[in-house]
């Protein structure tokens, strides 16, 4: 999705492949997604990433999402946010996602992330198995679990 807004509810994005954003790609977009599944998607280009979700600019409001077993040839196996993106994620699961570089579960560069009641478990990446932030990114996490994530560096 590019520019504008989308409201996605009870959808499944499974076994998709793309250069970036294997499951979903947003650019300067307002995305609301609830009760949906991003599973076994792949971002193939080693210069980009976002196996499950790639979000540049704009904002994403994610609630009750299951983001599992996604793969990135670069950053953000589960979710990648860049370009001052604002991410709000609640009551969601990031599990068994893999990034060949940084942020197996979540990679966030500049912008803002508000995480609440998130379970981030079993993800892997070179730096930041569960979460990797860089640049001027601000992250707040409450009532969340980070468990059994692996950084291979």
Short mmCIF file of N, CA and C in Angstrom, two decimals, residues 33-148:
data_model
loop_
_atom_site.label_atom_id
_atom_site.label_comp_id
_atom_site.label_asym_id
_atom_site.label_seq_id
_atom_site.Cartn_x
_atom_site.Cartn_y
_atom_site.Cartn_z
N UNK A 33 -4.41 -2.94 11.36
CA UNK A 33 -4.59 -4.37 11.13
C UNK A 33 -4.95 -5.04 12.44
N UNK A 34 -6.03 -5.81 12.44
CA UNK A 34 -6.48 -6.51 13.64
C UNK A 34 -6.78 -7.97 13.32
N UNK A 35 -6.50 -8.80 14.32
CA UNK A 35 -6.83 -10.23 14.26
C UNK A 35 -6.40 -10.87 12.94
N UNK A 36 -5.15 -10.62 12.55
CA UNK A 36 -4.66 -11.14 11.27
C UNK A 36 -3.38 -11.94 11.46
N UNK A 37 -3.02 -12.68 10.42
CA UNK A 37 -1.87 -13.57 10.44
C UNK A 37 -0.89 -13.22 9.33
N UNK A 38 0.38 -13.07 9.69
CA UNK A 38 1.48 -12.92 8.73
C UNK A 38 2.40 -14.10 8.98
N UNK A 39 2.41 -15.08 8.10
CA UNK A 39 3.16 -16.31 8.37
C UNK A 39 3.92 -16.79 7.14
N UNK A 40 5.17 -17.19 7.37
CA UNK A 40 6.02 -17.83 6.36
C UNK A 40 6.19 -16.97 5.11
N UNK A 41 6.27 -15.65 5.30
CA UNK A 41 6.53 -14.74 4.20
C UNK A 41 8.03 -14.45 4.13
N UNK A 42 8.52 -14.04 2.96
CA UNK A 42 9.95 -13.81 2.77
C UNK A 42 10.20 -12.50 2.04
N UNK A 43 11.10 -11.67 2.62
CA UNK A 43 11.63 -10.50 1.92
C UNK A 43 12.98 -10.94 1.37
N UNK A 44 13.14 -10.91 0.06
CA UNK A 44 14.28 -11.56 -0.59
C UNK A 44 15.50 -10.68 -0.80
N UNK A 45 15.35 -9.37 -0.89
CA UNK A 45 16.47 -8.50 -1.25
C UNK A 45 17.34 -8.20 -0.03
N UNK A 46 18.65 -8.46 -0.11
CA UNK A 46 19.53 -8.22 1.04
C UNK A 46 19.72 -6.73 1.38
N UNK A 47 19.20 -5.84 0.58
CA UNK A 47 19.31 -4.40 0.88
C UNK A 47 18.08 -3.86 1.59
N UNK A 48 17.00 -4.61 1.66
CA UNK A 48 15.76 -4.11 2.25
C UNK A 48 15.38 -4.96 3.46
N UNK A 49 14.29 -5.64 3.45
CA UNK A 49 13.90 -6.49 4.57
C UNK A 49 12.40 -6.46 4.82
N UNK A 50 12.05 -6.79 6.07
CA UNK A 50 10.65 -6.85 6.46
C UNK A 50 9.97 -8.11 5.97
N UNK A 51 10.36 -9.25 6.53
CA UNK A 51 9.77 -10.52 6.10
C UNK A 51 8.26 -10.55 6.21
N UNK A 52 7.73 -10.12 7.36
CA UNK A 52 6.28 -10.07 7.54
C UNK A 52 5.69 -8.75 7.10
N UNK A 53 6.26 -7.65 7.61
CA UNK A 53 5.75 -6.30 7.32
C UNK A 53 6.91 -5.34 7.14
N UNK A 54 6.88 -4.56 6.06
CA UNK A 54 7.82 -3.46 5.81
C UNK A 54 7.00 -2.18 5.84
N UNK A 55 7.34 -1.25 6.75
CA UNK A 55 6.58 0.00 6.88
C UNK A 55 7.52 1.19 6.86
N UNK A 56 7.37 2.05 5.84
CA UNK A 56 8.20 3.24 5.69
C UNK A 56 7.33 4.48 5.82
N UNK A 57 7.68 5.36 6.75
CA UNK A 57 6.87 6.55 6.96
C UNK A 57 5.48 6.18 7.43
N UNK A 58 4.66 7.14 7.67
CA UNK A 58 3.28 6.87 8.08
C UNK A 58 3.19 6.23 9.45
N UNK A 59 2.14 5.41 9.64
CA UNK A 59 1.92 4.77 10.94
C UNK A 59 1.21 3.44 10.77
N UNK A 60 1.46 2.54 11.72
CA UNK A 60 0.78 1.25 11.76
C UNK A 60 0.21 1.04 13.15
N UNK A 61 -1.04 0.64 13.20
CA UNK A 61 -1.69 0.24 14.45
C UNK A 61 -2.04 -1.23 14.31
N UNK A 62 -1.32 -2.07 15.05
CA UNK A 62 -1.48 -3.51 14.96
C UNK A 62 -2.06 -4.03 16.26
N UNK A 63 -3.10 -4.83 16.17
CA UNK A 63 -3.74 -5.38 17.36
C UNK A 63 -4.11 -6.84 17.11
N UNK A 64 -3.74 -7.69 18.05
CA UNK A 64 -4.04 -9.12 17.96
C UNK A 64 -3.52 -9.74 16.67
N UNK A 65 -2.29 -9.39 16.32
CA UNK A 65 -1.65 -9.96 15.14
C UNK A 65 -0.76 -11.13 15.55
N UNK A 66 -0.67 -12.12 14.68
CA UNK A 66 0.26 -13.22 14.84
C UNK A 66 1.23 -13.14 13.68
N UNK A 67 2.50 -12.89 14.01
CA UNK A 67 3.54 -12.70 13.00
C UNK A 67 4.59 -13.78 13.26
N UNK A 68 4.52 -14.87 12.50
CA UNK A 68 5.34 -16.04 12.79
C UNK A 68 6.05 -16.59 11.55
N UNK A 69 7.28 -17.06 11.79
CA UNK A 69 8.05 -17.82 10.79
C UNK A 69 8.30 -17.05 9.49
N UNK A 70 8.47 -15.74 9.60
CA UNK A 70 8.81 -14.92 8.43
C UNK A 70 10.33 -14.80 8.35
N UNK A 71 10.83 -14.52 7.14
CA UNK A 71 12.27 -14.46 6.91
C UNK A 71 12.63 -13.23 6.10
N UNK A 72 13.74 -12.60 6.51
CA UNK A 72 14.26 -11.47 5.76
C UNK A 72 15.70 -11.74 5.35
N UNK A 73 16.01 -11.46 4.10
CA UNK A 73 17.38 -11.56 3.61
C UNK A 73 18.23 -10.42 4.12
N UNK A 74 17.66 -9.58 4.96
CA UNK A 74 18.36 -8.43 5.53
C UNK A 74 17.85 -8.19 6.94
N UNK A 75 17.15 -7.06 7.16
CA UNK A 75 16.71 -6.63 8.49
C UNK A 75 15.23 -6.93 8.70
N UNK A 76 14.85 -7.07 9.98
CA UNK A 76 13.44 -7.19 10.31
C UNK A 76 12.76 -8.44 9.81
N UNK A 77 13.04 -9.57 10.44
CA UNK A 77 12.39 -10.82 10.02
C UNK A 77 10.88 -10.76 10.15
N UNK A 78 10.39 -10.22 11.28
CA UNK A 78 8.95 -10.08 11.49
C UNK A 78 8.43 -8.75 10.97
N UNK A 79 9.00 -7.65 11.52
CA UNK A 79 8.57 -6.29 11.16
C UNK A 79 9.80 -5.41 10.96
N UNK A 80 9.78 -4.58 9.94
CA UNK A 80 10.80 -3.55 9.72
C UNK A 80 10.09 -2.21 9.58
N UNK A 81 10.52 -1.22 10.38
CA UNK A 81 9.99 0.15 10.24
C UNK A 81 11.14 1.10 9.99
N UNK A 82 10.96 2.03 9.04
CA UNK A 82 11.98 3.03 8.68
C UNK A 82 11.30 4.35 8.35
N UNK A 83 12.10 5.37 8.14
CA UNK A 83 11.62 6.68 7.66
C UNK A 83 10.60 7.31 8.60
N UNK A 84 10.95 7.34 9.89
CA UNK A 84 10.11 8.00 10.91
C UNK A 84 8.73 7.37 11.03
N UNK A 85 8.63 6.08 10.83
CA UNK A 85 7.37 5.36 10.98
C UNK A 85 6.98 5.29 12.45
N UNK A 86 5.69 5.38 12.74
CA UNK A 86 5.18 5.20 14.10
C UNK A 86 4.43 3.88 14.15
N UNK A 87 4.91 2.99 15.03
CA UNK A 87 4.33 1.66 15.19
C UNK A 87 3.68 1.56 16.56
N UNK A 88 2.42 1.17 16.59
CA UNK A 88 1.73 0.84 17.83
C UNK A 88 1.26 -0.60 17.69
N UNK A 89 1.74 -1.47 18.59
CA UNK A 89 1.40 -2.88 18.52
C UNK A 89 0.93 -3.36 19.89
N UNK A 90 -0.25 -3.99 19.93
CA UNK A 90 -0.81 -4.48 21.19
C UNK A 90 -1.31 -5.92 21.03
N UNK A 91 -1.21 -6.66 22.12
CA UNK A 91 -1.75 -8.03 22.18
C UNK A 91 -1.38 -8.87 20.97
N UNK A 92 -0.10 -8.83 20.61
CA UNK A 92 0.34 -9.53 19.40
C UNK A 92 1.51 -10.44 19.70
N UNK A 93 1.81 -11.32 18.76
CA UNK A 93 2.87 -12.32 18.88
C UNK A 93 3.84 -12.19 17.72
N UNK A 94 5.14 -12.06 18.05
CA UNK A 94 6.22 -12.12 17.07
C UNK A 94 7.04 -13.36 17.43
N UNK A 95 6.95 -14.41 16.62
CA UNK A 95 7.59 -15.67 16.99
C UNK A 95 8.27 -16.34 15.81
N UNK A 96 9.49 -16.84 16.08
CA UNK A 96 10.26 -17.64 15.12
C UNK A 96 10.49 -16.94 13.79
N UNK A 97 10.71 -15.63 13.84
CA UNK A 97 11.08 -14.86 12.65
C UNK A 97 12.60 -14.78 12.57
N UNK A 98 13.14 -14.66 11.35
CA UNK A 98 14.58 -14.66 11.17
C UNK A 98 15.01 -13.53 10.23
N UNK A 99 16.05 -12.81 10.67
CA UNK A 99 16.69 -11.80 9.82
C UNK A 99 18.16 -12.18 9.67
N UNK A 100 18.69 -12.11 8.46
CA UNK A 100 20.10 -12.45 8.28
C UNK A 100 21.01 -11.39 8.90
N UNK A 101 20.51 -10.16 9.06
CA UNK A 101 21.32 -9.14 9.73
C UNK A 101 20.66 -8.79 11.07
N UNK A 102 19.94 -7.69 11.17
CA UNK A 102 19.50 -7.16 12.47
C UNK A 102 18.00 -7.27 12.68
N UNK A 103 17.62 -7.53 13.95
CA UNK A 103 16.21 -7.51 14.33
C UNK A 103 15.41 -8.68 13.83
N UNK A 104 15.62 -9.83 14.42
CA UNK A 104 14.86 -11.01 14.02
C UNK A 104 13.35 -10.82 14.15
N UNK A 105 12.91 -10.27 15.29
CA UNK A 105 11.49 -10.00 15.49
C UNK A 105 11.08 -8.65 14.94
N UNK A 106 11.82 -7.60 15.38
CA UNK A 106 11.50 -6.21 15.01
C UNK A 106 12.78 -5.44 14.75
N UNK A 107 12.84 -4.75 13.61
CA UNK A 107 13.91 -3.80 13.31
C UNK A 107 13.25 -2.44 13.15
N UNK A 108 13.71 -1.45 13.96
CA UNK A 108 13.09 -0.13 13.92
C UNK A 108 14.17 0.94 13.79
N UNK A 109 14.09 1.72 12.72
CA UNK A 109 15.06 2.77 12.44
C UNK A 109 14.35 4.12 12.37
N UNK A 110 14.75 5.03 13.23
CA UNK A 110 14.10 6.33 13.41
C UNK A 110 12.61 6.12 13.70
N UNK A 111 11.93 7.13 14.12
CA UNK A 111 10.50 6.98 14.41
C UNK A 111 10.23 6.59 15.85
N UNK A 112 9.08 5.92 16.04
CA UNK A 112 8.58 5.63 17.38
C UNK A 112 7.87 4.28 17.38
N UNK A 113 8.12 3.47 18.43
CA UNK A 113 7.40 2.21 18.62
C UNK A 113 6.80 2.19 20.02
N UNK A 114 5.51 1.91 20.09
CA UNK A 114 4.81 1.71 21.37
C UNK A 114 4.31 0.27 21.37
N UNK A 115 4.90 -0.55 22.24
CA UNK A 115 4.57 -1.96 22.30
C UNK A 115 3.89 -2.26 23.63
N UNK A 116 2.75 -2.92 23.59
CA UNK A 116 2.01 -3.24 24.80
C UNK A 116 1.46 -4.67 24.71
N UNK A 117 1.72 -5.44 25.75
CA UNK A 117 1.24 -6.84 25.80
C UNK A 117 1.68 -7.61 24.56
N UNK A 118 2.94 -7.44 24.21
CA UNK A 118 3.53 -8.13 23.07
C UNK A 118 4.33 -9.32 23.58
N UNK A 119 4.30 -10.41 22.85
CA UNK A 119 5.15 -11.55 23.13
C UNK A 119 6.11 -11.70 21.96
N UNK A 120 7.41 -11.57 22.26
CA UNK A 120 8.45 -11.64 21.25
C UNK A 120 9.34 -12.82 21.65
N UNK A 121 9.20 -13.94 20.95
CA UNK A 121 9.84 -15.18 21.40
C UNK A 121 10.40 -15.99 20.23
N UNK A 122 11.61 -16.52 20.43
CA UNK A 122 12.18 -17.45 19.46
C UNK A 122 12.63 -16.85 18.16
N UNK A 123 12.88 -15.54 18.11
CA UNK A 123 13.34 -14.88 16.89
C UNK A 123 14.86 -14.87 16.84
N UNK A 124 15.43 -14.70 15.65
CA UNK A 124 16.89 -14.64 15.56
C UNK A 124 17.34 -13.65 14.51
N UNK A 125 18.50 -13.03 14.81
CA UNK A 125 19.14 -12.08 13.90
C UNK A 125 20.58 -11.93 14.31
N UNK A 126 21.40 -11.34 13.46
CA UNK A 126 22.82 -11.16 13.76
C UNK A 126 22.97 -10.25 14.98
N UNK A 127 22.36 -9.08 14.96
CA UNK A 127 22.28 -8.18 16.12
C UNK A 127 20.81 -8.03 16.47
N UNK A 128 20.47 -8.20 17.71
CA UNK A 128 19.09 -8.03 18.14
C UNK A 128 18.18 -9.15 17.69
N UNK A 129 18.28 -10.29 18.36
CA UNK A 129 17.42 -11.42 18.00
C UNK A 129 15.95 -11.08 18.10
N UNK A 130 15.56 -10.40 19.19
CA UNK A 130 14.16 -10.01 19.38
C UNK A 130 13.85 -8.66 18.78
N UNK A 131 14.64 -7.63 19.21
CA UNK A 131 14.43 -6.25 18.76
C UNK A 131 15.77 -5.60 18.48
N UNK A 132 15.85 -4.84 17.40
CA UNK A 132 17.01 -4.00 17.11
C UNK A 132 16.50 -2.62 16.74
N UNK A 133 16.94 -1.60 17.50
CA UNK A 133 16.60 -0.21 17.14
C UNK A 133 17.88 0.53 16.79
N UNK A 134 17.75 1.51 15.92
CA UNK A 134 18.91 2.29 15.51
C UNK A 134 18.47 3.70 15.12
N UNK A 135 19.43 4.58 14.97
CA UNK A 135 19.11 5.96 14.62
C UNK A 135 18.40 6.64 15.77
N UNK A 136 17.51 7.52 15.47
CA UNK A 136 16.80 8.29 16.50
C UNK A 136 15.48 7.64 16.87
N UNK A 137 15.44 6.31 16.91
CA UNK A 137 14.20 5.59 17.21
C UNK A 137 13.94 5.58 18.72
N UNK A 138 12.69 5.84 19.10
CA UNK A 138 12.26 5.76 20.50
C UNK A 138 11.31 4.60 20.65
N UNK A 139 11.60 3.72 21.62
CA UNK A 139 10.79 2.53 21.84
C UNK A 139 10.31 2.49 23.28
N UNK A 140 9.02 2.24 23.45
CA UNK A 140 8.42 2.03 24.77
C UNK A 140 7.72 0.68 24.76
N UNK A 141 8.05 -0.16 25.75
CA UNK A 141 7.41 -1.48 25.85
C UNK A 141 6.84 -1.65 27.25
N UNK A 142 5.58 -2.06 27.33
CA UNK A 142 4.94 -2.32 28.62
C UNK A 142 4.24 -3.67 28.58
N UNK A 143 4.25 -4.34 29.72
CA UNK A 143 3.55 -5.63 29.88
C UNK A 143 3.85 -6.59 28.74
N UNK A 144 5.11 -6.67 28.34
CA UNK A 144 5.50 -7.50 27.20
C UNK A 144 6.52 -8.55 27.64
N UNK A 145 6.66 -9.58 26.82
CA UNK A 145 7.59 -10.67 27.10
C UNK A 145 8.58 -10.79 25.95
N UNK A 146 9.87 -10.74 26.28
CA UNK A 146 10.94 -11.04 25.31
C UNK A 146 11.64 -12.28 25.86
N UNK A 147 11.59 -13.39 25.10
CA UNK A 147 12.09 -14.65 25.63
C UNK A 147 12.69 -15.50 24.52
N UNK A 148 13.81 -16.11 24.80
CA UNK A 148 14.44 -17.10 23.91
C UNK A 148 14.72 -16.57 22.51
#
